[in-house]
Amino acid sequence: MTSVSDDFSDIYDQHIERIYRFVYFKVSSQEIAEDLSSEVFTRVWKGYEQAQIENIQAFLYQVARHVIAD
């Protein structure tokens, strides 16, 4: 049985490059894109255990759009 942190680690490994590219395309700054990508995964981690997420990729992009807007 895998732990929540193992599951989240797999999600991070599978999606970090795509989320980073998405954010970078929007902000055109490597440093800002790195910071915002980190913030995306921090926000997702905080709600991961409680949320009923059916499509993690769609959820990540939704959070990324909100982080960029903030």
mmCIF file of N, CA, C and O in Angstrom:
data_model
loop_
_atom_site.group_PDB
_atom_site.id
_atom_site.type_symbol
_atom_site.label_atom_id
_atom_site.label_comp_id
_atom_site.label_asym_id
_atom_site.label_seq_id
_atom_site.Cartn_x
_atom_site.Cartn_y
_atom_site.Cartn_z
ATOM 1 N N MET A 1 0.845 -1.174 0.000
ATOM 2 C CA MET A 1 0.000 0.000 0.000
ATOM 3 C C MET A 1 0.895 1.245 0.000
ATOM 4 O O MET A 1 1.822 1.338 0.789
ATOM 5 N N THR A 2 0.612 2.175 -0.886
ATOM 6 C CA THR A 2 1.432 3.374 -0.979
ATOM 7 C C THR A 2 0.877 4.460 -0.073
ATOM 8 O O THR A 2 -0.309 4.528 0.193
ATOM 9 N N SER A 3 1.776 5.308 0.383
ATOM 10 C CA SER A 3 1.359 6.414 1.239
ATOM 11 C C SER A 3 0.933 7.599 0.386
ATOM 12 O O SER A 3 1.205 7.656 -0.811
ATOM 13 N N VAL A 4 0.301 8.550 1.023
ATOM 14 C CA VAL A 4 -0.139 9.763 0.335
ATOM 15 C C VAL A 4 1.074 10.513 -0.209
ATOM 16 O O VAL A 4 1.041 11.012 -1.332
ATOM 17 N N SER A 5 2.142 10.559 0.566
ATOM 18 C CA SER A 5 3.339 11.273 0.093
ATOM 19 C C SER A 5 3.965 10.572 -1.101
ATOM 20 O O SER A 5 4.477 11.236 -2.004
ATOM 21 N N ASP A 6 3.922 9.245 -1.146
ATOM 22 C CA ASP A 6 4.426 8.519 -2.319
ATOM 23 C C ASP A 6 3.562 8.804 -3.539
ATOM 24 O O ASP A 6 4.083 9.016 -4.636
ATOM 25 N N ASP A 7 2.242 8.800 -3.350
ATOM 26 C CA ASP A 7 1.330 9.103 -4.452
ATOM 27 C C ASP A 7 1.586 10.515 -4.975
ATOM 28 O O ASP A 7 1.657 10.734 -6.181
ATOM 29 N N PHE A 8 1.730 11.454 -4.058
ATOM 30 C CA PHE A 8 1.943 12.841 -4.468
ATOM 31 C C PHE A 8 3.300 12.998 -5.149
ATOM 32 O O PHE A 8 3.435 13.756 -6.101
ATOM 33 N N SER A 9 4.288 12.287 -4.667
ATOM 34 C CA SER A 9 5.620 12.332 -5.286
ATOM 35 C C SER A 9 5.547 11.854 -6.736
ATOM 36 O O SER A 9 6.171 12.445 -7.627
ATOM 37 N N ASP A 10 4.782 10.816 -6.978
ATOM 38 C CA ASP A 10 4.588 10.315 -8.349
ATOM 39 C C ASP A 10 3.880 11.359 -9.212
ATOM 40 O O ASP A 10 4.252 11.571 -10.370
ATOM 41 N N ILE A 11 2.870 11.991 -8.660
ATOM 42 C CA ILE A 11 2.145 13.039 -9.383
ATOM 43 C C ILE A 11 3.093 14.177 -9.739
ATOM 44 O O ILE A 11 3.116 14.664 -10.867
ATOM 45 N N TYR A 12 3.899 14.595 -8.765
ATOM 46 C CA TYR A 12 4.869 15.666 -8.997
ATOM 47 C C TYR A 12 5.822 15.282 -10.134
ATOM 48 O O TYR A 12 6.031 16.065 -11.063
ATOM 49 N N ASP A 13 6.397 14.095 -10.036
ATOM 50 C CA ASP A 13 7.356 13.645 -11.052
ATOM 51 C C ASP A 13 6.728 13.589 -12.443
ATOM 52 O O ASP A 13 7.376 13.921 -13.433
ATOM 53 N N GLN A 14 5.484 13.187 -12.530
ATOM 54 C CA GLN A 14 4.808 13.047 -13.820
ATOM 55 C C GLN A 14 4.393 14.379 -14.425
ATOM 56 O O GLN A 14 4.293 14.498 -15.643
ATOM 57 N N HIS A 15 4.170 15.402 -13.605
ATOM 58 C CA HIS A 15 3.554 16.628 -14.108
ATOM 59 C C HIS A 15 4.374 17.900 -13.971
ATOM 60 O O HIS A 15 3.991 18.926 -14.554
ATOM 61 N N ILE A 16 5.478 17.888 -13.245
ATOM 62 C CA ILE A 16 6.198 19.122 -12.983
ATOM 63 C C ILE A 16 6.681 19.795 -14.265
ATOM 64 O O ILE A 16 6.575 21.016 -14.404
ATOM 65 N N GLU A 17 7.192 19.053 -15.209
ATOM 66 C CA GLU A 17 7.708 19.669 -16.437
ATOM 67 C C GLU A 17 6.597 20.354 -17.230
ATOM 68 O O GLU A 17 6.785 21.466 -17.729
ATOM 69 N N ARG A 18 5.452 19.706 -17.340
ATOM 70 C CA ARG A 18 4.335 20.299 -18.090
ATOM 71 C C ARG A 18 3.779 21.534 -17.395
ATOM 72 O O ARG A 18 3.466 22.531 -18.049
ATOM 73 N N ILE A 19 3.662 21.469 -16.076
ATOM 74 C CA ILE A 19 3.159 22.629 -15.333
ATOM 75 C C ILE A 19 4.158 23.774 -15.437
ATOM 76 O O ILE A 19 3.771 24.921 -15.666
ATOM 77 N N TYR A 20 5.451 23.466 -15.315
ATOM 78 C CA TYR A 20 6.467 24.507 -15.444
ATOM 79 C C TYR A 20 6.387 25.169 -16.824
ATOM 80 O O TYR A 20 6.406 26.393 -16.932
ATOM 81 N N ARG A 21 6.301 24.378 -17.883
ATOM 82 C CA ARG A 21 6.220 24.946 -19.235
ATOM 83 C C ARG A 21 4.977 25.813 -19.396
ATOM 84 O O ARG A 21 5.020 26.877 -20.011
ATOM 85 N N PHE A 22 3.857 25.355 -18.870
ATOM 86 C CA PHE A 22 2.614 26.129 -18.932
ATOM 87 C C PHE A 22 2.786 27.480 -18.248
ATOM 88 O O PHE A 22 2.438 28.523 -18.803
ATOM 89 N N VAL A 23 3.345 27.468 -17.048
ATOM 90 C CA VAL A 23 3.546 28.699 -16.295
ATOM 91 C C VAL A 23 4.570 29.585 -17.001
ATOM 92 O O VAL A 23 4.360 30.794 -17.143
ATOM 93 N N TYR A 24 5.666 28.999 -17.461
ATOM 94 C CA TYR A 24 6.709 29.775 -18.136
ATOM 95 C C TYR A 24 6.152 30.471 -19.375
ATOM 96 O O TYR A 24 6.464 31.634 -19.632
ATOM 97 N N PHE A 25 5.322 29.785 -20.115
ATOM 98 C CA PHE A 25 4.714 30.373 -21.308
ATOM 99 C C PHE A 25 3.900 31.610 -20.949
ATOM 100 O O PHE A 25 3.859 32.587 -21.696
ATOM 101 N N LYS A 26 3.276 31.591 -19.787
ATOM 102 C CA LYS A 26 2.437 32.713 -19.361
ATOM 103 C C LYS A 26 3.238 33.878 -18.780
ATOM 104 O O LYS A 26 2.851 35.027 -18.937
ATOM 105 N N VAL A 27 4.363 33.598 -18.089
ATOM 106 C CA VAL A 27 5.082 34.658 -17.387
ATOM 107 C C VAL A 27 6.411 35.041 -18.038
ATOM 108 O O VAL A 27 6.961 36.095 -17.718
ATOM 109 N N SER A 28 6.955 34.222 -18.902
ATOM 110 C CA SER A 28 8.199 34.482 -19.651
ATOM 111 C C SER A 28 9.391 34.823 -18.759
ATOM 112 O O SER A 28 10.243 35.621 -19.132
ATOM 113 N N SER A 29 9.451 34.226 -17.592
ATOM 114 C CA SER A 29 10.583 34.408 -16.693
ATOM 115 C C SER A 29 10.867 33.079 -16.008
ATOM 116 O O SER A 29 9.967 32.502 -15.376
ATOM 117 N N GLN A 30 12.115 32.618 -16.135
ATOM 118 C CA GLN A 30 12.471 31.334 -15.552
ATOM 119 C C GLN A 30 12.308 31.341 -14.032
ATOM 120 O O GLN A 30 11.728 30.410 -13.468
ATOM 121 N N GLU A 31 12.795 32.378 -13.376
ATOM 122 C CA GLU A 31 12.711 32.439 -11.918
ATOM 123 C C GLU A 31 11.270 32.487 -11.428
ATOM 124 O O GLU A 31 10.900 31.779 -10.485
ATOM 125 N N ILE A 32 10.459 33.314 -12.064
ATOM 126 C CA ILE A 32 9.055 33.419 -11.660
ATOM 127 C C ILE A 32 8.328 32.108 -11.947
ATOM 128 O O ILE A 32 7.528 31.637 -11.130
ATOM 129 N N ALA A 33 8.608 31.487 -13.089
ATOM 130 C CA ALA A 33 7.971 30.217 -13.434
ATOM 131 C C ALA A 33 8.331 29.127 -12.432
ATOM 132 O O ALA A 33 7.478 28.323 -12.053
ATOM 133 N N GLU A 34 9.577 29.108 -11.985
ATOM 134 C CA GLU A 34 9.983 28.125 -10.980
ATOM 135 C C GLU A 34 9.242 28.359 -9.665
ATOM 136 O O GLU A 34 8.738 27.411 -9.053
ATOM 137 N N ASP A 35 9.178 29.617 -9.239
ATOM 138 C CA ASP A 35 8.477 29.945 -7.994
ATOM 139 C C ASP A 35 6.995 29.605 -8.075
ATOM 140 O O ASP A 35 6.424 29.021 -7.147
ATOM 141 N N LEU A 36 6.365 29.973 -9.189
ATOM 142 C CA LEU A 36 4.926 29.726 -9.325
ATOM 143 C C LEU A 36 4.628 28.239 -9.466
ATOM 144 O O LEU A 36 3.617 27.756 -8.932
ATOM 145 N N SER A 37 5.480 27.503 -10.147
ATOM 146 C CA SER A 37 5.283 26.052 -10.268
ATOM 147 C C SER A 37 5.366 25.401 -8.893
ATOM 148 O O SER A 37 4.578 24.508 -8.566
ATOM 149 N N SER A 38 6.305 25.863 -8.092
ATOM 150 C CA SER A 38 6.419 25.366 -6.725
ATOM 151 C C SER A 38 5.154 25.679 -5.930
ATOM 152 O O SER A 38 4.643 24.831 -5.191
ATOM 153 N N GLU A 39 4.632 26.874 -6.106
ATOM 154 C CA GLU A 39 3.407 27.278 -5.411
ATOM 155 C C GLU A 39 2.213 26.411 -5.836
ATOM 156 O O GLU A 39 1.366 26.060 -5.007
ATOM 157 N N VAL A 40 2.142 26.061 -7.113
ATOM 158 C CA VAL A 40 1.063 25.189 -7.606
ATOM 159 C C VAL A 40 1.062 23.881 -6.824
ATOM 160 O O VAL A 40 0.034 23.461 -6.284
ATOM 161 N N PHE A 41 2.222 23.238 -6.740
ATOM 162 C CA PHE A 41 2.284 21.942 -6.066
ATOM 163 C C PHE A 41 2.111 22.077 -4.556
ATOM 164 O O PHE A 41 1.569 21.170 -3.917
ATOM 165 N N THR A 42 2.509 23.196 -3.987
ATOM 166 C CA THR A 42 2.279 23.433 -2.560
ATOM 167 C C THR A 42 0.783 23.518 -2.288
ATOM 168 O O THR A 42 0.279 22.910 -1.339
ATOM 169 N N ARG A 43 0.075 24.267 -3.112
ATOM 170 C CA ARG A 43 -1.383 24.399 -2.925
ATOM 171 C C ARG A 43 -2.104 23.070 -3.136
ATOM 172 O O ARG A 43 -3.031 22.733 -2.393
ATOM 173 N N VAL A 44 -1.674 22.325 -4.134
ATOM 174 C CA VAL A 44 -2.313 21.028 -4.395
ATOM 175 C C VAL A 44 -2.032 20.078 -3.234
ATOM 176 O O VAL A 44 -2.920 19.353 -2.785
ATOM 177 N N TRP A 45 -0.803 20.083 -2.722
ATOM 178 C CA TRP A 45 -0.444 19.212 -1.605
ATOM 179 C C TRP A 45 -1.316 19.489 -0.380
ATOM 180 O O TRP A 45 -1.771 18.567 0.286
ATOM 181 N N LYS A 46 -1.563 20.764 -0.105
ATOM 182 C CA LYS A 46 -2.351 21.141 1.075
ATOM 183 C C LYS A 46 -3.766 20.570 1.023
ATOM 184 O O LYS A 46 -4.338 20.251 2.058
ATOM 185 N N GLY A 47 -4.343 20.439 -0.161
ATOM 186 C CA GLY A 47 -5.701 19.935 -0.268
ATOM 187 C C GLY A 47 -5.809 18.527 -0.807
ATOM 188 O O GLY A 47 -6.903 17.998 -0.953
ATOM 189 N N TYR A 48 -4.678 17.901 -1.072
ATOM 190 C CA TYR A 48 -4.684 16.601 -1.752
ATOM 191 C C TYR A 48 -5.394 15.509 -0.958
ATOM 192 O O TYR A 48 -6.174 14.749 -1.523
ATOM 193 N N GLU A 49 -5.140 15.427 0.333
ATOM 194 C CA GLU A 49 -5.735 14.353 1.130
ATOM 195 C C GLU A 49 -7.251 14.494 1.266
ATOM 196 O O GLU A 49 -7.972 13.511 1.271
ATOM 197 N N GLN A 50 -7.744 15.732 1.361
ATOM 198 C CA GLN A 50 -9.165 15.954 1.588
ATOM 199 C C GLN A 50 -9.978 15.971 0.292
ATOM 200 O O GLN A 50 -11.159 15.660 0.295
ATOM 201 N N ALA A 51 -9.354 16.354 -0.792
ATOM 202 C CA ALA A 51 -10.088 16.556 -2.047
ATOM 203 C C ALA A 51 -10.393 15.238 -2.750
ATOM 204 O O ALA A 51 -9.625 14.286 -2.668
ATOM 205 N N GLN A 52 -11.508 15.211 -3.421
ATOM 206 C CA GLN A 52 -11.885 14.091 -4.273
ATOM 207 C C GLN A 52 -11.527 14.489 -5.714
ATOM 208 O O GLN A 52 -12.375 14.977 -6.452
ATOM 209 N N ILE A 53 -10.289 14.316 -6.086
ATOM 210 C CA ILE A 53 -9.798 14.759 -7.394
ATOM 211 C C ILE A 53 -9.936 13.618 -8.381
ATOM 212 O O ILE A 53 -9.307 12.571 -8.216
ATOM 213 N N GLU A 54 -10.756 13.830 -9.405
ATOM 214 C CA GLU A 54 -10.951 12.797 -10.415
ATOM 215 C C GLU A 54 -9.913 12.875 -11.525
ATOM 216 O O GLU A 54 -9.505 11.862 -12.063
ATOM 217 N N ASN A 55 -9.512 14.091 -11.889
ATOM 218 C CA ASN A 55 -8.545 14.287 -12.969
ATOM 219 C C ASN A 55 -7.440 15.195 -12.452
ATOM 220 O O ASN A 55 -7.573 16.416 -12.462
ATOM 221 N N ILE A 56 -6.344 14.591 -11.992
ATOM 222 C CA ILE A 56 -5.282 15.361 -11.350
ATOM 223 C C ILE A 56 -4.643 16.359 -12.312
ATOM 224 O O ILE A 56 -4.307 17.480 -11.920
ATOM 225 N N GLN A 57 -4.498 15.990 -13.567
ATOM 226 C CA GLN A 57 -3.875 16.907 -14.521
ATOM 227 C C GLN A 57 -4.732 18.156 -14.718
ATOM 228 O O GLN A 57 -4.220 19.276 -14.685
ATOM 229 N N ALA A 58 -6.013 17.994 -14.881
ATOM 230 C CA ALA A 58 -6.908 19.140 -15.034
ATOM 231 C C ALA A 58 -6.884 20.002 -13.774
ATOM 232 O O ALA A 58 -6.876 21.231 -13.855
ATOM 233 N N PHE A 59 -6.843 19.359 -12.616
ATOM 234 C CA PHE A 59 -6.801 20.086 -11.354
ATOM 235 C C PHE A 59 -5.510 20.896 -11.236
ATOM 236 O O PHE A 59 -5.524 22.058 -10.812
ATOM 237 N N LEU A 60 -4.383 20.317 -11.630
ATOM 238 C CA LEU A 60 -3.108 21.022 -11.583
ATOM 239 C C LEU A 60 -3.124 22.264 -12.475
ATOM 240 O O LEU A 60 -2.665 23.337 -12.065
ATOM 241 N N TYR A 61 -3.657 22.128 -13.681
ATOM 242 C CA TYR A 61 -3.727 23.278 -14.578
ATOM 243 C C TYR A 61 -4.681 24.344 -14.042
ATOM 244 O O TYR A 61 -4.431 25.538 -14.186
ATOM 245 N N GLN A 62 -5.750 23.929 -13.404
ATOM 246 C CA GLN A 62 -6.677 24.883 -12.808
ATOM 247 C C GLN A 62 -5.979 25.669 -11.694
ATOM 248 O O GLN A 62 -6.090 26.891 -11.614
ATOM 249 N N VAL A 63 -5.265 24.961 -10.848
ATOM 250 C CA VAL A 63 -4.528 25.622 -9.770
ATOM 251 C C VAL A 63 -3.454 26.541 -10.375
ATOM 252 O O VAL A 63 -3.263 27.658 -9.901
ATOM 253 N N ALA A 64 -2.772 26.088 -11.417
ATOM 254 C CA ALA A 64 -1.736 26.906 -12.056
ATOM 255 C C ALA A 64 -2.329 28.207 -12.585
ATOM 256 O O ALA A 64 -1.736 29.281 -12.418
ATOM 257 N N ARG A 65 -3.490 28.139 -13.203
ATOM 258 C CA ARG A 65 -4.135 29.369 -13.705
ATOM 259 C C ARG A 65 -4.444 30.324 -12.555
ATOM 260 O O ARG A 65 -4.256 31.533 -12.681
ATOM 261 N N HIS A 66 -4.902 29.789 -11.444
ATOM 262 C CA HIS A 66 -5.201 30.629 -10.282
ATOM 263 C C HIS A 66 -3.920 31.245 -9.696
ATOM 264 O O HIS A 66 -3.926 32.410 -9.308
ATOM 265 N N VAL A 67 -2.870 30.458 -9.619
ATOM 266 C CA VAL A 67 -1.601 30.963 -9.085
ATOM 267 C C VAL A 67 -1.061 32.084 -9.984
ATOM 268 O O VAL A 67 -0.592 33.109 -9.483
ATOM 269 N N ILE A 68 -1.137 31.908 -11.277
ATOM 270 C CA ILE A 68 -0.672 32.940 -12.213
ATOM 271 C C ILE A 68 -1.492 34.196 -12.041
ATOM 272 O O ILE A 68 -0.960 35.311 -12.038
ATOM 273 N N ALA A 69 -2.792 34.060 -11.887
ATOM 274 C CA ALA A 69 -3.675 35.215 -11.734
ATOM 275 C C ALA A 69 -3.400 35.972 -10.437
ATOM 276 O O ALA A 69 -3.520 37.193 -10.392
ATOM 277 N N ASP A 70 -3.041 35.210 -9.397
ATOM 278 C CA ASP A 70 -2.757 35.849 -8.101
ATOM 279 C C ASP A 70 -1.479 36.645 -8.215
ATOM 280 O O ASP A 70 -1.259 37.637 -7.655
#
